[in-house]
CSV table of C-alpha atoms and ligand atoms in Angstrom, one decimal:
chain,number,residue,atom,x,y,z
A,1307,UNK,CA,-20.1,-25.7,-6.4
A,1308,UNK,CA,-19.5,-23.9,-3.0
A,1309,UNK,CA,-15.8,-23.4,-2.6
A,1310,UNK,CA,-13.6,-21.8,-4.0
A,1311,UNK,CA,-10.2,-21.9,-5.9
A,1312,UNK,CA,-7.4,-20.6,-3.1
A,1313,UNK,CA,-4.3,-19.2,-5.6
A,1314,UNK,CA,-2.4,-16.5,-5.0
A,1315,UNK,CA,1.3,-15.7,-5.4
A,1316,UNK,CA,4.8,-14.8,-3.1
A,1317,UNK,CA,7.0,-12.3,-4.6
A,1318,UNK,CA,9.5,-13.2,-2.5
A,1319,UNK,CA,12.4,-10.7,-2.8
A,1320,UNK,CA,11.6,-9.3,-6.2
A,1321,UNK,CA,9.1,-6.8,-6.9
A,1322,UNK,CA,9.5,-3.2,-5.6
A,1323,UNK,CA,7.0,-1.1,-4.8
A,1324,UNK,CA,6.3,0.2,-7.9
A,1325,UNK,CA,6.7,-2.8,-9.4
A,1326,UNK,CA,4.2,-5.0,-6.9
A,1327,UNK,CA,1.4,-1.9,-6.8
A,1328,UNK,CA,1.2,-1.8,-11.3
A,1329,UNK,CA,1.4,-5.6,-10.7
A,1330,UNK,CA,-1.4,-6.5,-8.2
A,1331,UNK,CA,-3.4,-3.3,-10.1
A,1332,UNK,CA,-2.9,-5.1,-13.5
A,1333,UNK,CA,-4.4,-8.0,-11.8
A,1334,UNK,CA,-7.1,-6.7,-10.0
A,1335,UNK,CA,-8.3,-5.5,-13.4
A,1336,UNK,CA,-7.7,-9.4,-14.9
A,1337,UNK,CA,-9.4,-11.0,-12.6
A,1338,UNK,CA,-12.4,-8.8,-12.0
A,1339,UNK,CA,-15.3,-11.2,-13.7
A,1340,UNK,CA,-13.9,-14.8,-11.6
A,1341,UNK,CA,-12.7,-12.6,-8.4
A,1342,UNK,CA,-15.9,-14.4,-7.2
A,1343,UNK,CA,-15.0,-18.0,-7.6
A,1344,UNK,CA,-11.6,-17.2,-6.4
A,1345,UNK,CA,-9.6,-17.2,-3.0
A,1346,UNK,CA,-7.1,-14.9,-4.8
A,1347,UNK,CA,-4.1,-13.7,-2.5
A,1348,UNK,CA,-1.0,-11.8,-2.9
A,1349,UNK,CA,2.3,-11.9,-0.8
A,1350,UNK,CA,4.9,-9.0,-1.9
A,1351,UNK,CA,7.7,-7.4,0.6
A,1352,UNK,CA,7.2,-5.4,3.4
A,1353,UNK,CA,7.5,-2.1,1.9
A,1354,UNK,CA,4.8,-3.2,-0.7
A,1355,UNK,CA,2.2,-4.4,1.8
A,1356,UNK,CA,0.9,-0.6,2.8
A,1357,UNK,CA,0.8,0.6,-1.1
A,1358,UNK,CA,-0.6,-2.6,-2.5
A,1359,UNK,CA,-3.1,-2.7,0.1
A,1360,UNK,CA,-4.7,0.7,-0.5
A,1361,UNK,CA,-4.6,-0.2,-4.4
A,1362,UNK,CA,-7.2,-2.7,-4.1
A,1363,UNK,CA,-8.9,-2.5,-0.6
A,1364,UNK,CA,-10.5,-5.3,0.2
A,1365,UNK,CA,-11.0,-6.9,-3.5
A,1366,UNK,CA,-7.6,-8.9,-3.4
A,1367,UNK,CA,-6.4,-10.5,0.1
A,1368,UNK,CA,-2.6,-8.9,0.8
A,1369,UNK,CA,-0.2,-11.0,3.4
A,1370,UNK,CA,2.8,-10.6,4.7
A,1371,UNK,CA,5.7,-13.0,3.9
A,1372,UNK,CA,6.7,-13.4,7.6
A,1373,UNK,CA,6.2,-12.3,11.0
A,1374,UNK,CA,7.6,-11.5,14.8
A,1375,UNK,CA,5.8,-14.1,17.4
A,1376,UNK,CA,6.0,-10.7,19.8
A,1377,UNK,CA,4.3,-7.7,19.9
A,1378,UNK,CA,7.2,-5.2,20.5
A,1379,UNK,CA,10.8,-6.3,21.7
A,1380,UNK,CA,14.7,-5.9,21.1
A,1381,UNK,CA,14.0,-7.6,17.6
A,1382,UNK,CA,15.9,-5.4,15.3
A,1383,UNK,CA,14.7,-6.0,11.8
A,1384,UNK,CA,11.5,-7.7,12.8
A,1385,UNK,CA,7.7,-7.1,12.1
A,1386,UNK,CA,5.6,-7.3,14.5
A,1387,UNK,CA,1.1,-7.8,14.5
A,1388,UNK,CA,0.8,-4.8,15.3
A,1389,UNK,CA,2.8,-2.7,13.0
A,1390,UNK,CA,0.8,-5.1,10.3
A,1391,UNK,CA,-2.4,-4.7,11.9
A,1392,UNK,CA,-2.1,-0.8,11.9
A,1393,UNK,CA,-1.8,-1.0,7.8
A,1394,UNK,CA,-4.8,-3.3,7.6
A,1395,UNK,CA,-2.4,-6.5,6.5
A,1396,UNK,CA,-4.4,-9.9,8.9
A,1397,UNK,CA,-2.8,-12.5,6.8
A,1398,UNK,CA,0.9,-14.0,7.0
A,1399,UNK,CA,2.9,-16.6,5.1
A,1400,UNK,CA,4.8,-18.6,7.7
A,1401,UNK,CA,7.5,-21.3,7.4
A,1402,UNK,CA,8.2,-20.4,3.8
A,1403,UNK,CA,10.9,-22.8,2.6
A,1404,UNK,CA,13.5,-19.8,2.0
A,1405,UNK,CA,12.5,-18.7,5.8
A,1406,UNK,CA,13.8,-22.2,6.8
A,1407,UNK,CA,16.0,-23.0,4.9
A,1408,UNK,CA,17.9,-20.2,4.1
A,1409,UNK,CA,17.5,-18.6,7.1
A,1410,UNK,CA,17.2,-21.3,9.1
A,1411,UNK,CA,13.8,-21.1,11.1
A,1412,UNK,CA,13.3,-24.0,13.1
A,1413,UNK,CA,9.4,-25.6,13.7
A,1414,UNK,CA,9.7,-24.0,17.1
A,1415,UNK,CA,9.9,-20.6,15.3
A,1416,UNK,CA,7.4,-21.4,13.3
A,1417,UNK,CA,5.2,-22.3,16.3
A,1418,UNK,CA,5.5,-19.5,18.1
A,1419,UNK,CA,4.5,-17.2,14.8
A,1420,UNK,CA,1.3,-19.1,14.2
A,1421,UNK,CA,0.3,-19.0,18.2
A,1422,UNK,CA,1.3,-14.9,17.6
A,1423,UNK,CA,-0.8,-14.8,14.5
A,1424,UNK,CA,-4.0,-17.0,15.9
A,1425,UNK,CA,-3.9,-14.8,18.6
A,1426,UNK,CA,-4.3,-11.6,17.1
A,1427,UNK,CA,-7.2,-13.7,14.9
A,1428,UNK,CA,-4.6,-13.2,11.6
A,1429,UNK,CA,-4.7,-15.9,8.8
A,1430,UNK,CA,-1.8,-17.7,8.4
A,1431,UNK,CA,-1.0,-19.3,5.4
A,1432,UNK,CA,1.5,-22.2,7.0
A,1433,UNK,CA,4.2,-23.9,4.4
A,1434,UNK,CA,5.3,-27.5,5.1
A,1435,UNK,CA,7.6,-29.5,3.1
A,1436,UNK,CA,9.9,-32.5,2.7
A,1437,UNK,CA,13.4,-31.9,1.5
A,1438,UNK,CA,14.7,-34.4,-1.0
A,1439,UNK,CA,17.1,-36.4,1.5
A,1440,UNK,CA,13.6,-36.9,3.2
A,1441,UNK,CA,11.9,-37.8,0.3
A,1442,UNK,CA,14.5,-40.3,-1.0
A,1443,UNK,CA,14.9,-42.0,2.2
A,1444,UNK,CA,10.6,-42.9,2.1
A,1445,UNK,CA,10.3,-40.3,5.1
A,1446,UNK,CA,8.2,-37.7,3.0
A,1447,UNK,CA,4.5,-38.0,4.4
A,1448,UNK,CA,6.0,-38.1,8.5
A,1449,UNK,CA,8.0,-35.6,8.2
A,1450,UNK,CA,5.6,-33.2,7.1
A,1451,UNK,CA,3.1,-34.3,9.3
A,1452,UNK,CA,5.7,-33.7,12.2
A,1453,UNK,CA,5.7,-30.4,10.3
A,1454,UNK,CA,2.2,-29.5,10.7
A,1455,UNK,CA,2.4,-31.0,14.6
A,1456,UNK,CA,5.1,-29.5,15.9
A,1457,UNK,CA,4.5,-25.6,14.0
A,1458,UNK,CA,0.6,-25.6,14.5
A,1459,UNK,CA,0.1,-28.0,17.2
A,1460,UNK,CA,-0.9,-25.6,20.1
A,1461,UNK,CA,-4.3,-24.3,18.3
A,1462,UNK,CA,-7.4,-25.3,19.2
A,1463,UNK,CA,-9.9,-26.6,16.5
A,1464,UNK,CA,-11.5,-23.2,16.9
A,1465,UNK,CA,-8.4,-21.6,16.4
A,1466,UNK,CA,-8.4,-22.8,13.0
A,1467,UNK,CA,-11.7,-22.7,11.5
A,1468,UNK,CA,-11.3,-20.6,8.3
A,1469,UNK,CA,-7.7,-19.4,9.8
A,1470,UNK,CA,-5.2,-21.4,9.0
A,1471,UNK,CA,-4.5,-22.4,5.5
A,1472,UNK,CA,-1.6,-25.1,4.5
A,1473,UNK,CA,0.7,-25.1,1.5
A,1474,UNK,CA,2.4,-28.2,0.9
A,1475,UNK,CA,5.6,-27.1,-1.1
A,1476,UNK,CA,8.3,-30.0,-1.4
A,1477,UNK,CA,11.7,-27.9,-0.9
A,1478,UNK,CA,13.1,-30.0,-4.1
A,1479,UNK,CA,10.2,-28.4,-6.1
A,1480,UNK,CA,10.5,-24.6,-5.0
A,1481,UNK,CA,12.2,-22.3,-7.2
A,1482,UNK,CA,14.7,-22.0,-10.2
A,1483,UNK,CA,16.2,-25.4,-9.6
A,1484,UNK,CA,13.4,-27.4,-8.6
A,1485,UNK,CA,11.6,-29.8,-9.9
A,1486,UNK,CA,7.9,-30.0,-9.9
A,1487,UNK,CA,6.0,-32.8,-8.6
A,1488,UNK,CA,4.0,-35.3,-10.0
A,1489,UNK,CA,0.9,-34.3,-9.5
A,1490,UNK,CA,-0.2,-38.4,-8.3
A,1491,UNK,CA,2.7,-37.4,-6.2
A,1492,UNK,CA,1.1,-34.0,-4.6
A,1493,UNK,CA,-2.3,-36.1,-4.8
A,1494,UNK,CA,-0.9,-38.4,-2.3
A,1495,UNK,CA,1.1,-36.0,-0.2
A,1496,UNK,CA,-2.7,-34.1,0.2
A,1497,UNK,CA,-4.3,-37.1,1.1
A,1498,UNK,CA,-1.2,-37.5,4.0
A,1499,UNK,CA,-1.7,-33.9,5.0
A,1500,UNK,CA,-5.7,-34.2,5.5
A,1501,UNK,CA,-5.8,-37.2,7.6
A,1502,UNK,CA,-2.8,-35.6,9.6
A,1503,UNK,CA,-5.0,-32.4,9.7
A,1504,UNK,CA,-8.2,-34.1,10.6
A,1505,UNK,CA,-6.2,-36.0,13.6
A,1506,UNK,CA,-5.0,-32.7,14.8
A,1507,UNK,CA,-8.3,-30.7,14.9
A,1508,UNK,CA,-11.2,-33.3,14.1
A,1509,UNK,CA,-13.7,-32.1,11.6
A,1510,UNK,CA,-12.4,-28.3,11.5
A,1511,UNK,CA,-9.3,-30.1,10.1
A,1512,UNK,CA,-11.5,-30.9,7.3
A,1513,UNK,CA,-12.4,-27.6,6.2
A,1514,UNK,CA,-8.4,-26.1,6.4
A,1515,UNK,CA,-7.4,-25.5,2.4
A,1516,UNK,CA,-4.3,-27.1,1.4
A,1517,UNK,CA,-2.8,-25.2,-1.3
A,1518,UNK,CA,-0.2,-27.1,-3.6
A,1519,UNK,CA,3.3,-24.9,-4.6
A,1520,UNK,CA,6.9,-25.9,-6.1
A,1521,UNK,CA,7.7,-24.8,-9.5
A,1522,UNK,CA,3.5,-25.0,-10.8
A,1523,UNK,CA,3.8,-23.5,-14.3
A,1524,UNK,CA,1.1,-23.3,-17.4
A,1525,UNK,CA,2.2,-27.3,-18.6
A,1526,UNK,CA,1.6,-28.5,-15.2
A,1527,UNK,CA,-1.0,-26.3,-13.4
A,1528,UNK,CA,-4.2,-28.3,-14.7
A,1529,UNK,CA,-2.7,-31.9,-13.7
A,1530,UNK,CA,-2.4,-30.7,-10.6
A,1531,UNK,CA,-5.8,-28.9,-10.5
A,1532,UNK,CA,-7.4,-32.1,-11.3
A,1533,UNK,CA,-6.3,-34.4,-8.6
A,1534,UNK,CA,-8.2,-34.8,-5.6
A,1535,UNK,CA,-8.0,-32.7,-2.3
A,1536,UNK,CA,-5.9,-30.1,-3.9
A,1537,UNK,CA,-7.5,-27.1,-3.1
A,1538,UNK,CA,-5.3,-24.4,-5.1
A,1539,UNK,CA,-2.6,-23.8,-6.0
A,1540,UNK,CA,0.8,-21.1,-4.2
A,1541,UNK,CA,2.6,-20.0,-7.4
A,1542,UNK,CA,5.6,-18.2,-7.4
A,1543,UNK,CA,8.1,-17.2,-11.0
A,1544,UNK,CA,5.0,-18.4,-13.4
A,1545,UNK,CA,2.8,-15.9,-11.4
A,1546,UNK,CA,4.9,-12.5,-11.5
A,1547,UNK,CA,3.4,-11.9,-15.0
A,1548,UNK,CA,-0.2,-10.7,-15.1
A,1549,UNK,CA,-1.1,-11.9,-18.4
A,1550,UNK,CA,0.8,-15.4,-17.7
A,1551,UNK,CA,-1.1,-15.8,-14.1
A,1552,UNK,CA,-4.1,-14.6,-15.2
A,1553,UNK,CA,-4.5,-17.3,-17.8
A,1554,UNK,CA,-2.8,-19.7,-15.4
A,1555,UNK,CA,-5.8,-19.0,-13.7
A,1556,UNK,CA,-8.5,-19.3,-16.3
A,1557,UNK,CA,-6.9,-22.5,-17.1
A,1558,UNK,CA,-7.7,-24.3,-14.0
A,1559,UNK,CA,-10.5,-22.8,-12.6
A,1560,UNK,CA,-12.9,-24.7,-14.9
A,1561,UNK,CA,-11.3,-27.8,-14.1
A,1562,UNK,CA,-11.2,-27.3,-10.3
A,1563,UNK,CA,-14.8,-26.4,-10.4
A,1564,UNK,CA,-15.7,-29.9,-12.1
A,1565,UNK,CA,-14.2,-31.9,-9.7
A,1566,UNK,CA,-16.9,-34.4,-8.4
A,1567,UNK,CA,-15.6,-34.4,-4.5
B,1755,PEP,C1,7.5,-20.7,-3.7
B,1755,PEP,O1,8.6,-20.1,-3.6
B,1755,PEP,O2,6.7,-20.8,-2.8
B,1755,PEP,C2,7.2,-21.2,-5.0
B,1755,PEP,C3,6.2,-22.0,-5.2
B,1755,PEP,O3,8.0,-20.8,-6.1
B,1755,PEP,P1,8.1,-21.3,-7.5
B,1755,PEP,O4,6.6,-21.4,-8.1
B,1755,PEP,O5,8.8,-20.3,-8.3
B,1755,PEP,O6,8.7,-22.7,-7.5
């Protein structure tokens, strides 16, 4: 077994800083005998990032849960690289369903963040998704490969290599009222992703982790685990308690690692 288990969580607009630094110390200390076998990763708000990040130095990977596609500029309320950069945070969550859909980011938004992150060599951890008037009208699989097109299409293969990480999360799944998926369902929607992914960058596109999220909880996590070309797994509510992830985690890990692809 050579790769590893990508999981990690968003705390979206939850945790404060006191809450997120006991949180991500709690499970630093839970995870301390797998942290090997894990791509583990956590997301909180910006005034978390500089606190968490000193917490556990370079033991847990610490993103951001957006970004500015400048540098500096007449942005008010936006972060830029650099002020990331300066706190030692390289790794951003882009195109989170909430950042579209609430807020209304477009794919050319999202495009211009992940050419701002790739060029300051940051990892971005890019979200793609169907809504459910997609979904029900058969046009799941095209329009998140337009997705994936349109918001990472200007990188080069190199770009990408061990850079840019996908999580498919299906907006009808994400959150208190959705509904997970199937997990033949994700299977399938991984498989689409992958070949869209391998058209895009040729065998680098092989190699990018595709990370399944939308309502995963401990009754679903292993199903999902199990299917092929699901790399890990982008957790949100069933991750915010330590003791709940952690054996989330333990749970699926054994079962990941057994897969025969
Ligand atoms: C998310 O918001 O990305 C997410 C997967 O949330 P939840 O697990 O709570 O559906």
């Amino acid at each position: 077994m050579t790769h590893k288990l990508y999981i990690g969580t968003n705390t979206k607009m939850f945790q404060t800083g006191n809450e997120a630094e006991a949180y991500i110390r709690r499970m630093d200390e839970l995870i301390d005998d797998i942290r090997d076998r894990l791509e583990f990763f956590f997301i909180p708000s910006y005034t978390s990032l500089e606190r968490t990040a000193k917490a556990v130095g370079d033991r847990i990977r610490i993103g951001a849960q957006n970004m500015a596609w400048e540098d500096r500029g007449q942005f008010t309320g936006e972060i830029s690289p650099l002020m990331l950069e300066e706190i030692g945070v390289r790794f951003v969550l882009i195109g989170h369903s909430e950042r579209r859909h609430v807020f209304r980011e477009t794919d050319k938004d999202e495009a211009r963040k992940i050419r701002c992150a790739a060029d300051h060599g940051f990892t971005s951890l890019l979200c793609v998704g169907e809504t459910a008037e997609q979904k029900d009208r058969g046009l799941a699989a095209e329009s998140v490969v337009e997705q994936l097109n349109l918001s990472a299409g200007t990188l080069s293969p190199e770009e990408v290599s061990g850079k840019l990480w996908i999580a498919y999360e299906p907006v009808w799944a994400i959150g208190t009222a959705g509904v997970p998926a199937g997990a033949s369902y994700a299977e399938d929607m991984h498989g689409a992703i992958r070949t869209a992914l391998t058209e895009m960058f040729g065998a680098y596109g092989k190699d990018i982790p595709i990370l399944y999220g939308g309502s995963v909880n401990p009754s679903n996590a292993a199903d999902i685990i199990a299917r092929r070309g699901i790399d890990g797994l982008f957790i949100g509510r069933s991750a915010w308690d330590p003791e709940r992830f952690d054996s989330i985690i333990r749970e699926v890990l054994p079962i990941f690692e057994s897969r025969s692809e």
